[in-house]
Amino acid sequence: MQMQSLKQYLYNPICLSCGSFFVNNHLFCNDCYQKKIAPISEMKMKQLTEKFESYFLLNWIPFESDMLSEMVYRMKSDKCFGAWMYYAEKAADELAENLNIEQIDYIIPIPGSKKTSVHSHIFAQLLGRALRKPILDILVKTQTIGEQKRKNKTERLNKTIRLHEQFTRNLNLLGLARSHVLVVDDILTTGSSFIQSVEALGPVRKATLLTLFHRTANSNTVLVS
Ligand SMILES: [Zn+2]
């Protein structure tokens, strides 16, 4: 028991809601999890465009929920492998109730812009294990500095998602055009990375986005002039 508490203390410091040391992999004590997270972590669908739908577990409105903001922050830190395991399994279970999992052929992570952004890959790996689907890590994100529009303006970073060069020639073998791909990321904001990823993949039978969080703009933002 003592060893277990020490492990919890080291890896998941305190409950994100009440500060208790008795924390589980879901980052809360069981009490807070049941009261505050379980009721709101149900798979929700959002239609991104006419063609594409996305699914997410938790709706995050920054500045409205310190608890969820802290959760996102902690999930993005390097101590949270257990939490990704927990929520990936939950996401896999919940997705199976919303989608015909049988029809998914591949799981494809959206690449992060920095080399250190590995969370979509971790999420994809764990989902792949839970859903028993192969992971195709074939997308890369490149950054090029765009031409400066005006003097003294900050440099514009052009981010593009493209296929990893090593795969482009063998792509036919994957049969993507006949496949339903589950594209995975940690947070859905505008969906533009997803659309870029699908464009980079070329023709697919169907593409669906799955994220853990959906970041929504502040609902009561007031612009003060
Ligand atoms: Zn708690």
PDB file of C-alpha atoms and ligand atoms in Angstrom:
ATOM      1  CA  MET A   1       0.000   0.000   0.000  1.00  0.00           C
ATOM      2  CA  GLN A   2       2.756   2.445   0.915  1.00  0.00           C
ATOM      3  CA  MET A   3       4.672   1.595  -2.234  1.00  0.00           C
ATOM      4  CA  GLN A   4       1.494   2.135  -4.234  1.00  0.00           C
ATOM      5  CA  SER A   5       0.886   5.564  -2.689  1.00  0.00           C
ATOM      6  CA  LEU A   6       4.456   6.567  -3.362  1.00  0.00           C
ATOM      7  CA  LYS A   7       4.114   5.538  -6.990  1.00  0.00           C
ATOM      8  CA  GLN A   8       0.905   7.512  -7.287  1.00  0.00           C
ATOM      9  CA  TYR A   9       2.503  10.512  -5.688  1.00  0.00           C
ATOM     10  CA  LEU A  10       5.414  10.416  -8.113  1.00  0.00           C
ATOM     11  CA  TYR A  11       3.465   9.828 -11.269  1.00  0.00           C
ATOM     12  CA  ASN A  12       0.114  11.497 -10.660  1.00  0.00           C
ATOM     13  CA  PRO A  13       0.846  14.077  -7.983  1.00  0.00           C
ATOM     14  CA  ILE A  14      -2.616  15.040  -6.677  1.00  0.00           C
ATOM     15  CA  CYS A  15      -6.293  14.819  -7.604  1.00  0.00           C
ATOM     16  CA  LEU A  16      -6.982  17.569 -10.120  1.00  0.00           C
ATOM     17  CA  SER A  17     -10.163  18.512  -8.338  1.00  0.00           C
ATOM     18  CA  CYS A  18      -9.735  18.183  -4.573  1.00  0.00           C
ATOM     19  CA  GLY A  19      -5.989  17.837  -4.138  1.00  0.00           C
ATOM     20  CA  SER A  20      -6.183  14.413  -2.524  1.00  0.00           C
ATOM     21  CA  PHE A  21      -3.112  12.170  -2.802  1.00  0.00           C
ATOM     22  CA  PHE A  22      -5.275   9.169  -3.631  1.00  0.00           C
ATOM     23  CA  VAL A  23      -5.180   9.543  -7.354  1.00  0.00           C
ATOM     24  CA  ASN A  24      -5.970   7.052 -10.023  1.00  0.00           C
ATOM     25  CA  ASN A  25      -4.730   6.806 -13.584  1.00  0.00           C
ATOM     26  CA  HIS A  26      -7.591   9.080 -14.627  1.00  0.00           C
ATOM     27  CA  LEU A  27      -5.852  11.884 -12.653  1.00  0.00           C
ATOM     28  CA  PHE A  28      -8.605  12.257 -10.041  1.00  0.00           C
ATOM     29  CA  CYS A  29      -9.498  10.562  -6.795  1.00  0.00           C
ATOM     30  CA  ASN A  30     -12.285   8.077  -7.398  1.00  0.00           C
ATOM     31  CA  ASP A  31     -14.839  10.317  -5.722  1.00  0.00           C
ATOM     32  CA  CYS A  32     -14.116  13.368  -7.869  1.00  0.00           C
ATOM     33  CA  TYR A  33     -13.865  11.242 -10.984  1.00  0.00           C
ATOM     34  CA  GLN A  34     -17.300   9.730 -10.434  1.00  0.00           C
ATOM     35  CA  LYS A  35     -18.867  13.069  -9.584  1.00  0.00           C
ATOM     36  CA  LYS A  36     -17.182  15.380 -12.049  1.00  0.00           C
ATOM     37  CA  ILE A  37     -15.539  13.553 -14.935  1.00  0.00           C
ATOM     38  CA  ALA A  38     -17.499  10.365 -15.541  1.00  0.00           C
ATOM     39  CA  PRO A  39     -20.761  12.270 -16.214  1.00  0.00           C
ATOM     40  CA  ILE A  40     -19.163  14.536 -18.823  1.00  0.00           C
ATOM     41  CA  SER A  41     -16.842  12.075 -20.541  1.00  0.00           C
ATOM     42  CA  GLU A  42     -19.190  10.510 -23.017  1.00  0.00           C
ATOM     43  CA  MET A  43     -18.403  10.254 -26.686  1.00  0.00           C
ATOM     44  CA  LYS A  44     -19.807  13.225 -28.541  1.00  0.00           C
ATOM     45  CA  MET A  45     -20.032  13.665 -32.288  1.00  0.00           C
ATOM     46  CA  LYS A  46     -19.357  16.880 -34.116  1.00  0.00           C
ATOM     47  CA  GLN A  47     -19.968  17.256 -37.833  1.00  0.00           C
ATOM     48  CA  LEU A  48     -16.867  19.036 -39.146  1.00  0.00           C
ATOM     49  CA  THR A  49     -17.890  19.371 -42.766  1.00  0.00           C
ATOM     50  CA  GLU A  50     -20.560  17.705 -44.877  1.00  0.00           C
ATOM     51  CA  LYS A  51     -18.194  14.817 -45.449  1.00  0.00           C
ATOM     52  CA  PHE A  52     -16.402  14.442 -42.153  1.00  0.00           C
ATOM     53  CA  GLU A  53     -17.492  13.770 -38.625  1.00  0.00           C
ATOM     54  CA  SER A  54     -15.405  13.854 -35.476  1.00  0.00           C
ATOM     55  CA  TYR A  55     -15.743  12.286 -32.057  1.00  0.00           C
ATOM     56  CA  PHE A  56     -14.388  13.489 -28.736  1.00  0.00           C
ATOM     57  CA  LEU A  57     -14.705  12.607 -25.060  1.00  0.00           C
ATOM     58  CA  LEU A  58     -14.342  15.898 -23.207  1.00  0.00           C
ATOM     59  CA  ASN A  59     -15.435  19.385 -24.090  1.00  0.00           C
ATOM     60  CA  TRP A  60     -12.866  21.867 -22.817  1.00  0.00           C
ATOM     61  CA  ILE A  61     -13.664  25.563 -22.562  1.00  0.00           C
ATOM     62  CA  PRO A  62     -10.482  27.308 -21.407  1.00  0.00           C
ATOM     63  CA  PHE A  63     -11.062  29.924 -18.667  1.00  0.00           C
ATOM     64  CA  GLU A  64     -14.346  28.273 -17.748  1.00  0.00           C
ATOM     65  CA  SER A  65     -12.980  25.153 -16.171  1.00  0.00           C
ATOM     66  CA  ASP A  66      -9.677  25.327 -14.302  1.00  0.00           C
ATOM     67  CA  MET A  67     -10.064  21.654 -13.600  1.00  0.00           C
ATOM     68  CA  LEU A  68     -10.169  20.662 -17.279  1.00  0.00           C
ATOM     69  CA  SER A  69      -7.467  23.166 -18.198  1.00  0.00           C
ATOM     70  CA  GLU A  70      -5.246  21.633 -15.554  1.00  0.00           C
ATOM     71  CA  MET A  71      -6.138  18.204 -16.894  1.00  0.00           C
ATOM     72  CA  VAL A  72      -5.117  19.188 -20.436  1.00  0.00           C
ATOM     73  CA  TYR A  73      -1.915  20.713 -19.095  1.00  0.00           C
ATOM     74  CA  ARG A  74      -1.091  17.574 -17.152  1.00  0.00           C
ATOM     75  CA  MET A  75      -1.952  15.266 -20.048  1.00  0.00           C
ATOM     76  CA  LYS A  76       0.510  17.261 -22.144  1.00  0.00           C
ATOM     77  CA  SER A  77       3.254  16.875 -19.552  1.00  0.00           C
ATOM     78  CA  ASP A  78       5.567  13.904 -19.536  1.00  0.00           C
ATOM     79  CA  LYS A  79       4.164  12.201 -16.448  1.00  0.00           C
ATOM     80  CA  CYS A  80       0.916  11.063 -17.891  1.00  0.00           C
ATOM     81  CA  PHE A  81       1.335   7.788 -19.688  1.00  0.00           C
ATOM     82  CA  GLY A  82      -1.115   6.122 -17.299  1.00  0.00           C
ATOM     83  CA  ALA A  83      -3.731   8.761 -18.009  1.00  0.00           C
ATOM     84  CA  TRP A  84      -3.376   8.315 -21.758  1.00  0.00           C
ATOM     85  CA  MET A  85      -3.791   4.579 -21.236  1.00  0.00           C
ATOM     86  CA  TYR A  86      -6.921   5.114 -19.178  1.00  0.00           C
ATOM     87  CA  TYR A  87      -8.586   7.583 -21.536  1.00  0.00           C
ATOM     88  CA  ALA A  88      -7.540   5.768 -24.715  1.00  0.00           C
ATOM     89  CA  GLU A  89      -9.271   2.638 -23.434  1.00  0.00           C
ATOM     90  CA  LYS A  90     -12.325   4.655 -22.469  1.00  0.00           C
ATOM     91  CA  ALA A  91     -12.360   6.357 -25.869  1.00  0.00           C
ATOM     92  CA  ALA A  92     -12.065   2.988 -27.611  1.00  0.00           C
ATOM     93  CA  ASP A  93     -14.996   1.575 -25.615  1.00  0.00           C
ATOM     94  CA  GLU A  94     -17.152   4.615 -26.207  1.00  0.00           C
ATOM     95  CA  LEU A  95     -16.286   4.792 -29.886  1.00  0.00           C
ATOM     96  CA  ALA A  96     -17.402   1.198 -30.327  1.00  0.00           C
ATOM     97  CA  GLU A  97     -20.861   2.255 -29.184  1.00  0.00           C
ATOM     98  CA  ASN A  98     -21.023   5.020 -31.785  1.00  0.00           C
ATOM     99  CA  LEU A  99     -19.239   3.584 -34.784  1.00  0.00           C
ATOM    100  CA  ASN A 100     -18.940   0.236 -36.455  1.00  0.00           C
ATOM    101  CA  ILE A 101     -15.382  -0.510 -35.361  1.00  0.00           C
ATOM    102  CA  GLU A 102     -15.202  -3.476 -37.740  1.00  0.00           C
ATOM    103  CA  GLN A 103     -15.151  -1.066 -40.641  1.00  0.00           C
ATOM    104  CA  ILE A 104     -12.105   0.861 -39.463  1.00  0.00           C
ATOM    105  CA  ASP A 105      -9.007  -0.257 -41.353  1.00  0.00           C
ATOM    106  CA  TYR A 106      -6.259   1.974 -40.016  1.00  0.00           C
ATOM    107  CA  ILE A 107      -5.494   4.423 -37.242  1.00  0.00           C
ATOM    108  CA  ILE A 108      -3.472   7.430 -38.350  1.00  0.00           C
ATOM    109  CA  PRO A 109      -2.011   9.971 -35.906  1.00  0.00           C
ATOM    110  CA  ILE A 110      -1.927  13.637 -36.841  1.00  0.00           C
ATOM    111  CA  PRO A 111       1.706  14.731 -36.494  1.00  0.00           C
ATOM    112  CA  GLY A 112       2.567  17.479 -34.030  1.00  0.00           C
ATOM    113  CA  SER A 113       4.516  20.541 -35.067  1.00  0.00           C
ATOM    114  CA  LYS A 114       7.326  19.982 -32.607  1.00  0.00           C
ATOM    115  CA  LYS A 115       9.413  16.878 -32.209  1.00  0.00           C
ATOM    116  CA  THR A 116       8.332  16.825 -28.593  1.00  0.00           C
ATOM    117  CA  SER A 117       4.624  16.704 -29.406  1.00  0.00           C
ATOM    118  CA  VAL A 118       4.140  12.980 -29.161  1.00  0.00           C
ATOM    119  CA  HIS A 119       0.731  12.762 -27.552  1.00  0.00           C
ATOM    120  CA  SER A 120      -1.289  12.066 -30.659  1.00  0.00           C
ATOM    121  CA  HIS A 121       1.136   9.220 -31.372  1.00  0.00           C
ATOM    122  CA  ILE A 122       0.819   7.800 -27.867  1.00  0.00           C
ATOM    123  CA  PHE A 123      -2.971   8.116 -28.068  1.00  0.00           C
ATOM    124  CA  ALA A 124      -2.958   6.382 -31.476  1.00  0.00           C
ATOM    125  CA  GLN A 125      -0.737   3.527 -30.248  1.00  0.00           C
ATOM    126  CA  LEU A 126      -2.965   2.869 -27.254  1.00  0.00           C
ATOM    127  CA  LEU A 127      -6.140   3.069 -29.334  1.00  0.00           C
ATOM    128  CA  GLY A 128      -4.582   0.679 -31.829  1.00  0.00           C
ATOM    129  CA  ARG A 129      -4.016  -1.799 -29.035  1.00  0.00           C
ATOM    130  CA  ALA A 130      -7.515  -1.387 -27.619  1.00  0.00           C
ATOM    131  CA  LEU A 131      -9.282  -1.577 -30.980  1.00  0.00           C
ATOM    132  CA  ARG A 132      -6.855  -4.111 -32.493  1.00  0.00           C
ATOM    133  CA  LYS A 133      -6.205  -1.967 -35.530  1.00  0.00           C
ATOM    134  CA  PRO A 134      -2.922  -1.240 -37.296  1.00  0.00           C
ATOM    135  CA  ILE A 135      -1.384   2.192 -36.940  1.00  0.00           C
ATOM    136  CA  LEU A 136      -0.079   3.985 -39.985  1.00  0.00           C
ATOM    137  CA  ASP A 137       2.369   6.628 -38.894  1.00  0.00           C
ATOM    138  CA  ILE A 138       2.795   8.068 -42.361  1.00  0.00           C
ATOM    139  CA  LEU A 139       2.170  11.789 -41.924  1.00  0.00           C
ATOM    140  CA  VAL A 140       4.731  14.446 -41.058  1.00  0.00           C
ATOM    141  CA  LYS A 141       4.328  18.111 -40.324  1.00  0.00           C
ATOM    142  CA  THR A 142       6.829  20.498 -41.777  1.00  0.00           C
ATOM    143  CA  GLN A 143       7.334  24.119 -40.942  1.00  0.00           C
ATOM    144  CA  THR A 144       8.662  26.657 -43.344  1.00  0.00           C
ATOM    145  CA  ILE A 145       9.000  30.289 -42.563  1.00  0.00           C
ATOM    146  CA  GLY A 146       6.749  32.199 -44.915  1.00  0.00           C
ATOM    147  CA  GLU A 147       7.789  35.399 -46.552  1.00  0.00           C
ATOM    148  CA  GLN A 148       7.548  38.287 -44.228  1.00  0.00           C
ATOM    149  CA  LYS A 149       4.494  40.242 -45.115  1.00  0.00           C
ATOM    150  CA  ARG A 150       5.600  43.529 -43.752  1.00  0.00           C
ATOM    151  CA  LYS A 151       8.585  44.803 -41.884  1.00  0.00           C
ATOM    152  CA  ASN A 152       8.392  44.431 -38.106  1.00  0.00           C
ATOM    153  CA  LYS A 153       5.653  41.867 -38.393  1.00  0.00           C
ATOM    154  CA  THR A 154       6.342  38.513 -36.863  1.00  0.00           C
ATOM    155  CA  GLU A 155       7.440  35.828 -39.240  1.00  0.00           C
ATOM    156  CA  ARG A 156       4.644  33.693 -40.506  1.00  0.00           C
ATOM    157  CA  LEU A 157       5.070  29.962 -40.021  1.00  0.00           C
ATOM    158  CA  ASN A 158       3.588  27.865 -42.757  1.00  0.00           C
ATOM    159  CA  LYS A 159       2.716  24.484 -41.391  1.00  0.00           C
ATOM    160  CA  THR A 160       1.958  21.759 -43.830  1.00  0.00           C
ATOM    161  CA  ILE A 161       1.056  18.159 -43.236  1.00  0.00           C
ATOM    162  CA  ARG A 162       2.256  15.789 -45.898  1.00  0.00           C
ATOM    163  CA  LEU A 163       2.969  12.143 -46.438  1.00  0.00           C
ATOM    164  CA  HIS A 164       6.275  10.855 -45.234  1.00  0.00           C
ATOM    165  CA  GLU A 165       8.367  10.681 -48.399  1.00  0.00           C
ATOM    166  CA  GLN A 166       9.406   7.101 -47.786  1.00  0.00           C
ATOM    167  CA  PHE A 167       5.813   5.969 -48.066  1.00  0.00           C
ATOM    168  CA  THR A 168       4.568   7.825 -51.107  1.00  0.00           C
ATOM    169  CA  ARG A 169       5.687   5.199 -53.589  1.00  0.00           C
ATOM    170  CA  ASN A 170       4.194   2.282 -51.678  1.00  0.00           C
ATOM    171  CA  LEU A 171       0.911   3.904 -50.895  1.00  0.00           C
ATOM    172  CA  ASN A 172      -1.082   1.791 -53.351  1.00  0.00           C
ATOM    173  CA  LEU A 173      -0.225  -1.277 -51.312  1.00  0.00           C
ATOM    174  CA  LEU A 174      -2.118   0.112 -48.363  1.00  0.00           C
ATOM    175  CA  GLY A 175      -5.356   0.338 -50.324  1.00  0.00           C
ATOM    176  CA  LEU A 176      -6.268   3.636 -48.696  1.00  0.00           C
ATOM    177  CA  ALA A 177      -8.842   4.387 -51.356  1.00  0.00           C
ATOM    178  CA  ARG A 178     -10.888   1.455 -50.062  1.00  0.00           C
ATOM    179  CA  SER A 179     -10.201   2.144 -46.393  1.00  0.00           C
ATOM    180  CA  HIS A 180     -11.938   3.800 -43.490  1.00  0.00           C
ATOM    181  CA  VAL A 181      -9.233   5.649 -41.590  1.00  0.00           C
ATOM    182  CA  LEU A 182      -9.558   6.813 -38.001  1.00  0.00           C
ATOM    183  CA  VAL A 183      -7.435   9.942 -37.726  1.00  0.00           C
ATOM    184  CA  VAL A 184      -6.327  10.639 -34.160  1.00  0.00           C
ATOM    185  CA  ASP A 185      -5.223  13.748 -32.329  1.00  0.00           C
ATOM    186  CA  ASP A 186      -5.195  14.887 -28.709  1.00  0.00           C
ATOM    187  CA  ILE A 187      -7.247  18.077 -29.079  1.00  0.00           C
ATOM    188  CA  LEU A 188      -9.710  19.193 -31.737  1.00  0.00           C
ATOM    189  CA  THR A 189      -9.675  22.948 -32.223  1.00  0.00           C
ATOM    190  CA  THR A 190     -10.747  23.957 -35.718  1.00  0.00           C
ATOM    191  CA  GLY A 191     -10.317  20.647 -37.502  1.00  0.00           C
ATOM    192  CA  SER A 192      -7.899  22.164 -40.007  1.00  0.00           C
ATOM    193  CA  SER A 193      -5.080  19.729 -39.174  1.00  0.00           C
ATOM    194  CA  PHE A 194      -7.496  16.883 -39.750  1.00  0.00           C
ATOM    195  CA  ILE A 195      -8.631  18.253 -43.126  1.00  0.00           C
ATOM    196  CA  GLN A 196      -4.972  18.779 -44.110  1.00  0.00           C
ATOM    197  CA  SER A 197      -4.155  15.232 -43.052  1.00  0.00           C
ATOM    198  CA  VAL A 198      -6.968  13.757 -45.109  1.00  0.00           C
ATOM    199  CA  GLU A 199      -5.881  15.806 -48.117  1.00  0.00           C
ATOM    200  CA  ALA A 200      -2.318  14.556 -47.679  1.00  0.00           C
ATOM    201  CA  LEU A 201      -3.512  10.950 -47.574  1.00  0.00           C
ATOM    202  CA  GLY A 202      -5.224  11.248 -50.945  1.00  0.00           C
ATOM    203  CA  PRO A 203      -8.428   9.387 -51.720  1.00  0.00           C
ATOM    204  CA  VAL A 204      -9.868   7.364 -48.821  1.00  0.00           C
ATOM    205  CA  ARG A 205     -13.216   5.615 -48.546  1.00  0.00           C
ATOM    206  CA  LYS A 206     -14.000   7.340 -45.279  1.00  0.00           C
ATOM    207  CA  ALA A 207     -12.103   9.401 -42.708  1.00  0.00           C
ATOM    208  CA  THR A 208     -13.221  10.025 -39.135  1.00  0.00           C
ATOM    209  CA  LEU A 209     -11.480  12.133 -36.517  1.00  0.00           C
ATOM    210  CA  LEU A 210     -11.130  11.044 -32.899  1.00  0.00           C
ATOM    211  CA  THR A 211      -9.709  13.317 -30.211  1.00  0.00           C
ATOM    212  CA  LEU A 212      -9.707  13.238 -26.434  1.00  0.00           C
ATOM    213  CA  PHE A 213     -10.592  16.913 -25.994  1.00  0.00           C
ATOM    214  CA  HIS A 214     -12.578  19.418 -27.981  1.00  0.00           C
ATOM    215  CA  ARG A 215     -11.422  22.933 -27.324  1.00  0.00           C
ATOM    216  CA  THR A 216     -14.313  25.369 -27.552  1.00  0.00           C
ATOM    217  CA  ALA A 217     -14.038  29.118 -27.584  1.00  0.00           C
ATOM    218  CA  ASN A 218     -15.087  30.891 -24.416  1.00  0.00           C
ATOM    219  CA  SER A 219     -18.863  31.019 -24.450  1.00  0.00           C
ATOM    220  CA  ASN A 220     -19.115  34.282 -22.515  1.00  0.00           C
ATOM    221  CA  THR A 221     -16.258  36.161 -24.105  1.00  0.00           C
ATOM    222  CA  VAL A 222     -17.005  39.833 -23.940  1.00  0.00           C
ATOM    223  CA  LEU A 223     -15.035  42.178 -26.125  1.00  0.00           C
ATOM    224  CA  VAL A 224     -14.248  45.356 -24.314  1.00  0.00           C
ATOM    225  CA  SER A 225     -13.394  48.263 -26.544  1.00  0.00           C
TER     226      SER A 225
HETATM  227 ZN    ZN B   1     -10.558  14.435  -5.643  1.00  0.00          ZN
END
